[in-house]
Tab-separated table of C-alpha atoms in Angstrom:
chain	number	residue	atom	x	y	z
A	192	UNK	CA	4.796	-24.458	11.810
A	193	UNK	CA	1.373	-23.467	13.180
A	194	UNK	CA	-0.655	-21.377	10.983
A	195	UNK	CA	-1.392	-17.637	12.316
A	196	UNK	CA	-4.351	-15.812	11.878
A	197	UNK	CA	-3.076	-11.765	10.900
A	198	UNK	CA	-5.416	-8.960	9.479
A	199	UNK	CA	-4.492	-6.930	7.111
A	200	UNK	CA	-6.709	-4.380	4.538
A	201	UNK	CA	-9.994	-5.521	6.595
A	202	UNK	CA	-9.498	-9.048	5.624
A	203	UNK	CA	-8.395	-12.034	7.862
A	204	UNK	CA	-5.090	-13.699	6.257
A	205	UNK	CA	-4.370	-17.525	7.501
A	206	UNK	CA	-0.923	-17.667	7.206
A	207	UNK	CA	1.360	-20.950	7.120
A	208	UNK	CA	4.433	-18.268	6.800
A	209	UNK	CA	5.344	-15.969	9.814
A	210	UNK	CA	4.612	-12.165	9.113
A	211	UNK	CA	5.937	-10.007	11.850
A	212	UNK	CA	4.909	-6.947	10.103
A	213	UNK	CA	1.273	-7.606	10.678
A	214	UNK	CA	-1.264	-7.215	13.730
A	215	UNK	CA	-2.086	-11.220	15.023
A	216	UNK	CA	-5.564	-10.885	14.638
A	217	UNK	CA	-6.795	-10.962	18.505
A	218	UNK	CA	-9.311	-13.965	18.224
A	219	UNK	CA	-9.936	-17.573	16.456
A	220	UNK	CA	-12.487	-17.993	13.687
A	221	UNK	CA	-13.638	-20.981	12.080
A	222	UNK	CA	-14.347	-18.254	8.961
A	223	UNK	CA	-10.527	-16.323	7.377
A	224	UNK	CA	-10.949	-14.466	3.880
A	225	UNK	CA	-7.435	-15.434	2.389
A	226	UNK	CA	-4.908	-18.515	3.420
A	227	UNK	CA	-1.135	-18.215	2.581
A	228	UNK	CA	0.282	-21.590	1.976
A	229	UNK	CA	4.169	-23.287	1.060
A	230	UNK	CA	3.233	-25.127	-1.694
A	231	UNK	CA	4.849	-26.124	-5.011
A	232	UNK	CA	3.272	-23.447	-7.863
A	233	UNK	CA	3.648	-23.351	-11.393
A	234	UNK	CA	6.343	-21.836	-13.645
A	235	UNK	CA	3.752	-20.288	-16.175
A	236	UNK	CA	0.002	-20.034	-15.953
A	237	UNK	CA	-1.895	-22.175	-18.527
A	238	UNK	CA	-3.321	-19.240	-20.777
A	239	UNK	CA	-1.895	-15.954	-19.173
A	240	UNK	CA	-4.445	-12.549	-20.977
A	241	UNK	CA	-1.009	-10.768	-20.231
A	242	UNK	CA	3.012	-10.831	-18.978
A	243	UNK	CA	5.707	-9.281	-18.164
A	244	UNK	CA	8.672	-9.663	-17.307
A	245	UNK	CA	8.498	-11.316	-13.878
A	246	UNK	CA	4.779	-11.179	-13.862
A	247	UNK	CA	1.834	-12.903	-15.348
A	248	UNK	CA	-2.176	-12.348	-15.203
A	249	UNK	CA	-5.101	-14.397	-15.995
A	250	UNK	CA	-8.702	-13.937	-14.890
A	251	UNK	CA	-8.567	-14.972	-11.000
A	252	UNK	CA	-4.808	-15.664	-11.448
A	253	UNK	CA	-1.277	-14.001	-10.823
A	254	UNK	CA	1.913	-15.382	-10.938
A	255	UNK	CA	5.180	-13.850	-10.289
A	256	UNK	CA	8.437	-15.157	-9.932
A	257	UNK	CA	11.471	-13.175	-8.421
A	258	UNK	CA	14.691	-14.799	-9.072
A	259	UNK	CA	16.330	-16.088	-5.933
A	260	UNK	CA	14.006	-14.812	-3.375
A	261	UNK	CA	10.465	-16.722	-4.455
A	262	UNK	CA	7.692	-17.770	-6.878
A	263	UNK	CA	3.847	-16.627	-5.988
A	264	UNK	CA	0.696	-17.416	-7.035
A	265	UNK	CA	-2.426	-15.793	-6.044
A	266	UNK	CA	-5.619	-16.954	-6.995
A	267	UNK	CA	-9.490	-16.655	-7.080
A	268	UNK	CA	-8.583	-13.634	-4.257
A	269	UNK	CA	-8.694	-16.105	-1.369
A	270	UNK	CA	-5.033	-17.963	-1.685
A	271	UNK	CA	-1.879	-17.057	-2.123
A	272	UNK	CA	1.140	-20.248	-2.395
A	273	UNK	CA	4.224	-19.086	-2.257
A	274	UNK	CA	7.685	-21.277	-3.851
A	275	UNK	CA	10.656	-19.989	-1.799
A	276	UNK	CA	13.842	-20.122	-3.348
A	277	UNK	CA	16.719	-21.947	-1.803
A	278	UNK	CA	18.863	-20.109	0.665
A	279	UNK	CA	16.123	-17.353	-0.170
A	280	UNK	CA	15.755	-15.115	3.208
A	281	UNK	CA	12.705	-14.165	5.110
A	282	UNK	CA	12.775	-10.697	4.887
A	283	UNK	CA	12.868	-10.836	0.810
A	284	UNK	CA	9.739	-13.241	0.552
A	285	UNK	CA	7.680	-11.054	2.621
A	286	UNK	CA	8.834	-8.011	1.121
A	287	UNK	CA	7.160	-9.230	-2.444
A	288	UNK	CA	4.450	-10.899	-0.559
A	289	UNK	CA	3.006	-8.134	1.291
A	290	UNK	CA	3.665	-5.192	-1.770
A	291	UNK	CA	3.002	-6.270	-5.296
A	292	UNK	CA	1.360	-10.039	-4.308
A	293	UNK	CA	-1.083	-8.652	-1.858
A	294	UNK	CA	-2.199	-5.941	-4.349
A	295	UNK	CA	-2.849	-8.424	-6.532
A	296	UNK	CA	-5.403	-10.303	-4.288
A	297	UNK	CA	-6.573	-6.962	-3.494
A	298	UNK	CA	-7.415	-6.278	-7.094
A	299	UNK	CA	-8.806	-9.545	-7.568
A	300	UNK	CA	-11.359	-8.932	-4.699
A	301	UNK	CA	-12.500	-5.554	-6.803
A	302	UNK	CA	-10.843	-2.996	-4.038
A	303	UNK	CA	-9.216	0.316	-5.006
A	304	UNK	CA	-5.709	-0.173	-4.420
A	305	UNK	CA	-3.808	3.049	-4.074
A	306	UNK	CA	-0.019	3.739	-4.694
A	307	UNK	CA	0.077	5.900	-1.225
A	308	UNK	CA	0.411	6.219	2.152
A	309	UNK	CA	-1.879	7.281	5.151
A	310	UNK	CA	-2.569	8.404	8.212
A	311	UNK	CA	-5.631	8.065	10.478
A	312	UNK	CA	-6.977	11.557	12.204
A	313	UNK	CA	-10.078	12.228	13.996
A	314	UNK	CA	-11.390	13.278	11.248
A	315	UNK	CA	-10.828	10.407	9.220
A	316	UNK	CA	-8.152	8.708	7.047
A	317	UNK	CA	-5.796	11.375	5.120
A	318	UNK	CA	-4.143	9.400	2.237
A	319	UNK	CA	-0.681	10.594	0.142
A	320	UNK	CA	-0.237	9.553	-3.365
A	321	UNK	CA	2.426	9.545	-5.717
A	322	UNK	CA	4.804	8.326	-7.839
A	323	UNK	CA	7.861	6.789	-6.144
A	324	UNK	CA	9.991	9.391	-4.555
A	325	UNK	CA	7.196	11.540	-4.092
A	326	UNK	CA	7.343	11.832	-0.381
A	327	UNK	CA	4.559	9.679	0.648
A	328	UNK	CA	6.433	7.540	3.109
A	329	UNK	CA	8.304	10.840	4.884
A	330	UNK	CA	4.978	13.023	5.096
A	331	UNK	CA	3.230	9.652	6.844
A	332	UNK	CA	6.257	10.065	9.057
A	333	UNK	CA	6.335	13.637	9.555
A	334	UNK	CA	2.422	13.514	10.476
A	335	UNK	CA	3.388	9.970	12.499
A	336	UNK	CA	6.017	12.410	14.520
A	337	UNK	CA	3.076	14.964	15.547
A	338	UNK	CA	0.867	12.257	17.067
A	339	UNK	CA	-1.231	10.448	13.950
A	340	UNK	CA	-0.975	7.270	13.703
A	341	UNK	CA	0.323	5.211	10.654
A	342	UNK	CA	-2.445	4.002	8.179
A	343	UNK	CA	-0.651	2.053	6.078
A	344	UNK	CA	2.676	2.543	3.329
A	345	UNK	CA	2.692	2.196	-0.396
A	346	UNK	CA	-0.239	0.095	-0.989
A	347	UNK	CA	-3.684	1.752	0.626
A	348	UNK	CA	-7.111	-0.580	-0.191
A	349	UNK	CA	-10.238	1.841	-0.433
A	350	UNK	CA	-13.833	0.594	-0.858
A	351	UNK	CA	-17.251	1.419	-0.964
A	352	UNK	CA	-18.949	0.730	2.330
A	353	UNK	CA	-22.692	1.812	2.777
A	354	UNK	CA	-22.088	5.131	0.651
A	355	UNK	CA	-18.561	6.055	2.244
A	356	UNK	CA	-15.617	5.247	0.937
A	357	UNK	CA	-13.312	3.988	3.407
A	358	UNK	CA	-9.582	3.301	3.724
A	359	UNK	CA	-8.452	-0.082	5.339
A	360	UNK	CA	-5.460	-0.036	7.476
A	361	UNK	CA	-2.230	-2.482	6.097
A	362	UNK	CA	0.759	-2.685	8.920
A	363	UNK	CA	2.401	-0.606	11.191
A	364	UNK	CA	5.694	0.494	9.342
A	365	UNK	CA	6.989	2.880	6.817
A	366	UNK	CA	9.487	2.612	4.635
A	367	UNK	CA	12.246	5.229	4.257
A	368	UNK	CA	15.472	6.396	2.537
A	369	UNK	CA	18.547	7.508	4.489
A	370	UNK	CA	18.650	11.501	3.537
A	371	UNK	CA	14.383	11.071	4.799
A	372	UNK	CA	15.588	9.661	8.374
A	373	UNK	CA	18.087	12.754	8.395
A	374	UNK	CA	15.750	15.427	7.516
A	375	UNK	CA	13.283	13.876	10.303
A	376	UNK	CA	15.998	13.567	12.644
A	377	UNK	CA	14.903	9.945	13.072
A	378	UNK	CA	18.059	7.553	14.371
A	379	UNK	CA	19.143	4.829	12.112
A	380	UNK	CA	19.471	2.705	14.986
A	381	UNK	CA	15.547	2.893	15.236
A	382	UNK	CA	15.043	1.091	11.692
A	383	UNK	CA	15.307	-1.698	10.268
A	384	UNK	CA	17.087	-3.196	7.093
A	385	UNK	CA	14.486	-3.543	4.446
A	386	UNK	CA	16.489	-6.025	2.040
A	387	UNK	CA	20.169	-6.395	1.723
A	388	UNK	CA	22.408	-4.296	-0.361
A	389	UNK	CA	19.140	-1.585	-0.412
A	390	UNK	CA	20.098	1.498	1.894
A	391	UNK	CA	16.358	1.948	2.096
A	392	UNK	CA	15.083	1.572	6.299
A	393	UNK	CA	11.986	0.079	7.644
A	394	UNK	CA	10.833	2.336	10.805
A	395	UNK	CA	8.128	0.407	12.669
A	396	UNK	CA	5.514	2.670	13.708
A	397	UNK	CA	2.905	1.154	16.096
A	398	UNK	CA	1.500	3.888	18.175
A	399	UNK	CA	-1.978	4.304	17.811
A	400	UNK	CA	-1.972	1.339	14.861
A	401	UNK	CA	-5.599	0.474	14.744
A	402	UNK	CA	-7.089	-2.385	12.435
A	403	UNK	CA	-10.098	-0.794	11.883
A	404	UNK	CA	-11.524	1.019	8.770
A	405	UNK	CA	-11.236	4.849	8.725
A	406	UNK	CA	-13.725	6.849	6.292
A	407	UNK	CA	-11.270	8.660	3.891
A	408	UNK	CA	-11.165	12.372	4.621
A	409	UNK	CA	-9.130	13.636	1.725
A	410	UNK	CA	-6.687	12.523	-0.838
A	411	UNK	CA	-3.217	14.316	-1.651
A	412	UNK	CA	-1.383	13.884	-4.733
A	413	UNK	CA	1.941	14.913	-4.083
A	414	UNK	CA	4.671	16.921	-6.502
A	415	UNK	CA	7.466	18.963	-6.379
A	416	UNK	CA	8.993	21.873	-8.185
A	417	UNK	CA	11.710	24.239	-8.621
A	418	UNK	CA	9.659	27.334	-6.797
A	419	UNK	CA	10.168	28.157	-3.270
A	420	UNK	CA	6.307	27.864	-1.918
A	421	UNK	CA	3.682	25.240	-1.583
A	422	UNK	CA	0.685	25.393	-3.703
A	423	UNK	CA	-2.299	23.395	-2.762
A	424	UNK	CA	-4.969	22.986	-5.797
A	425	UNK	CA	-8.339	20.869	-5.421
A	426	UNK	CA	-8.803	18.722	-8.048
A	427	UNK	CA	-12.789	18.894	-9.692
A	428	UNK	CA	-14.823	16.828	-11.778
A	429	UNK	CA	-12.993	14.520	-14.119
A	430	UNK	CA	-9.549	15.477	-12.520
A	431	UNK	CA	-10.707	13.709	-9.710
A	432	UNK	CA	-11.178	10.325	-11.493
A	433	UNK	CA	-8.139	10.469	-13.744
A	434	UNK	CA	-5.915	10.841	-10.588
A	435	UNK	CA	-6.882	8.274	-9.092
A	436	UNK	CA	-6.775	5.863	-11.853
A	437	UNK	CA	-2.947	7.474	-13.003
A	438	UNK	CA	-2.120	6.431	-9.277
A	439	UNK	CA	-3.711	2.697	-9.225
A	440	UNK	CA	-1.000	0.473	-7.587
A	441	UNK	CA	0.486	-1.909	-10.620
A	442	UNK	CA	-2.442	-0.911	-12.562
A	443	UNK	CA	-0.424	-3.051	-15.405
A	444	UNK	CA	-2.279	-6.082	-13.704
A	445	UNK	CA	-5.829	-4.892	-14.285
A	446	UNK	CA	-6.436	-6.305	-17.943
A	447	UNK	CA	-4.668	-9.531	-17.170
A	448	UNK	CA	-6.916	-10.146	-14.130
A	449	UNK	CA	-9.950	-9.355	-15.851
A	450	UNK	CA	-11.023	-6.403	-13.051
A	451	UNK	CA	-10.624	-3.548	-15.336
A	452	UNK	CA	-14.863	-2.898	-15.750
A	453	UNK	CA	-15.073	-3.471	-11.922
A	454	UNK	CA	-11.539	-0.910	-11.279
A	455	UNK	CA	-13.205	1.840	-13.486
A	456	UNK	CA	-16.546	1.488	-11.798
A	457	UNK	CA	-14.638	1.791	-7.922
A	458	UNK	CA	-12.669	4.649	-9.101
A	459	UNK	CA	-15.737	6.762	-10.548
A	460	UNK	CA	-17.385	5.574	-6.934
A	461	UNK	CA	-14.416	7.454	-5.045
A	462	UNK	CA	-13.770	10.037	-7.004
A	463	UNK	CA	-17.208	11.356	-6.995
A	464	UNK	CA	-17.279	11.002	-3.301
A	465	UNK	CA	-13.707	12.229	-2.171
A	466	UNK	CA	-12.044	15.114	-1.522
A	467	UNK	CA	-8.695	15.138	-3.771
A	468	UNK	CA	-6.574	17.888	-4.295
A	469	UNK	CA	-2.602	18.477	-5.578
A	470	UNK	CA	-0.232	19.573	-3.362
A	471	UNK	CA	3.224	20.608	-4.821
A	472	UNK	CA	6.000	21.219	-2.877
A	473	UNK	CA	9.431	22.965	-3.463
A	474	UNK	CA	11.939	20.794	-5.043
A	475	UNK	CA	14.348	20.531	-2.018
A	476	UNK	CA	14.851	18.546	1.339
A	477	UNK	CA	11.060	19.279	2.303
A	478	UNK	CA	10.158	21.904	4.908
A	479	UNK	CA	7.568	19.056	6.866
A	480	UNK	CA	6.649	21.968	9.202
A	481	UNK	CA	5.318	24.081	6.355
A	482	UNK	CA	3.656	20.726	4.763
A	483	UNK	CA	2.256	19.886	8.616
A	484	UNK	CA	0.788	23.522	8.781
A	485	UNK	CA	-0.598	23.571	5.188
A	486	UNK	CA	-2.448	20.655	5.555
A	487	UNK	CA	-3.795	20.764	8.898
A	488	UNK	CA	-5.239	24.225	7.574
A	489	UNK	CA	-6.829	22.863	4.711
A	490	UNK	CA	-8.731	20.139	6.289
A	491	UNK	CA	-9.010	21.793	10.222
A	492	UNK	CA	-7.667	19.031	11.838
């Protein structure tokens, strides 16, 4: 097939493989940052620094093979080749591609890649980080349902850009479970499978998707517990930088890739520059209202 230009985190991906998640980037250029290829890849990187199970990591290399859906290999942050399995479905390749594989190019190129999700106001991008099951995905949506567009889910790239740290946008869809859809009243019927056998939906969320940078207005990491109010605590000084590194996405890669110096060095850079506070909610079905209301007071938007 024809290769597609798509952009994604700021960059301009040349893709052999069709992507239907991402914005078609609205012009040619002689000039892309990272082509995605079919190509035959290796079963085990020469001298791999680290492994894991599925994974491994060498200085401007990452391999990682998923049984029955693909193999990957990203290197030098400018190529990814990609070894589908037979009978392996679309859906599944991309799914790997566009999470863990394209936060490994991202680390390679020496971004901050967050395990969050965002949403773009006037003021800026408002990020939400967590572990899984936090309720990043469902506050996106919540915010997504009041008018503010979708930033990007699970993986957010920050950098440094002339003294401001900015977030750049992924793709236009968040990722949800079933009892989330319910307690947003948001029809099943709207979403989309997100791989076989995993009751987990996809909701595309277009409106308002813009490929362009936002400068990061504040950073949420988000917990639950067994009290019945919402407590909202800025984080200060070394707090600050010890969040954000606890909240790297596969932060397990950095050592292997070589990129930890440059990581440490991006985090201190946001963390000195970035508003990031905890916000901990009742351990329940959320009250998204309340978490609307608390926010949007804290930062006047």
């Amino acid at each position: 097939m024809p290769f597609i230009d798509y952009t994604i985190s700021g960059l301009r991906l040349r893709s052999e493989i069709k992507l239907p998640e991402l914005v078609e980037a609205s012009e040619t250029a002689t000039q892309v940052d990272v082509r995605l290829l079919r190509a035959e890849t290796p079963e085990a990187l020469d001298n791999p620094v680290n492994r894991g199970v599925l994974y491994q990591a060498a200085p401007a290399q990452f391999l990682l093979q998923m049984p029955n859906i693909a193999r990957y290999w990203v290197r030098n942050g400018d190529e990814i080749l990609v070894t589908p399995a037979p009978q392996a479905q679309e859906a599944e390749i991309r799914l790997f591609l566009l999470g863990t594989v394209w936060a490994a190019l991202l680390h390679q190129r020496g971004l901050l890649v967050l395990h969050a999700s965002g949403i773009a106001t006037p003021e800026g991008a408002v990020i939400f980080m967590g572990r899984s099951s936090a309720g990043k995905s469902s506050l996106a949506a919540a915010f997504y349902q009041r008018g503010y567009p979708v930033l990007g889910d699970d993986v957010i790239a920050l950098n440094i850009c002339n003294g401001r740290v900015l977030a750049f946008p992924g793709f236009p869809q968040l990722r949800l479970w079933p009892d989330m859809l319910s307690a947003l009243e948001i029809a099943t019927d709207s979403t989309l499978a997100l791989r076989p056998k995993l009751a987990k939906r996809v909701l595309p969320v277009p409106d308002g998707f813009d490929i362009q940078p936002l400068p990061v207005r504040a950073i949420y990491l988000l917990h639950s517990h067994i009290q019945d109010e919402i407590k909202l605590e800025k984080f200060e000084g070394m707090s600050r930088f010890t969040t954000l590194l606890n909240h790297t996405f596969r932060e397990k890669f950095l050592g292997g890739l070589g990129v930890r110096p440059i990581h440490f060095q991006k985090v201190s850079q946001v963390a000195q520059k970035t508003y990031v506070a905890s916000l901990v909610r009742p351990d329940q079905s959320p009250n998204f209202e309340q978490l609307f209301a608390t926010i949007k007071q804290d930062l006047a938007i």
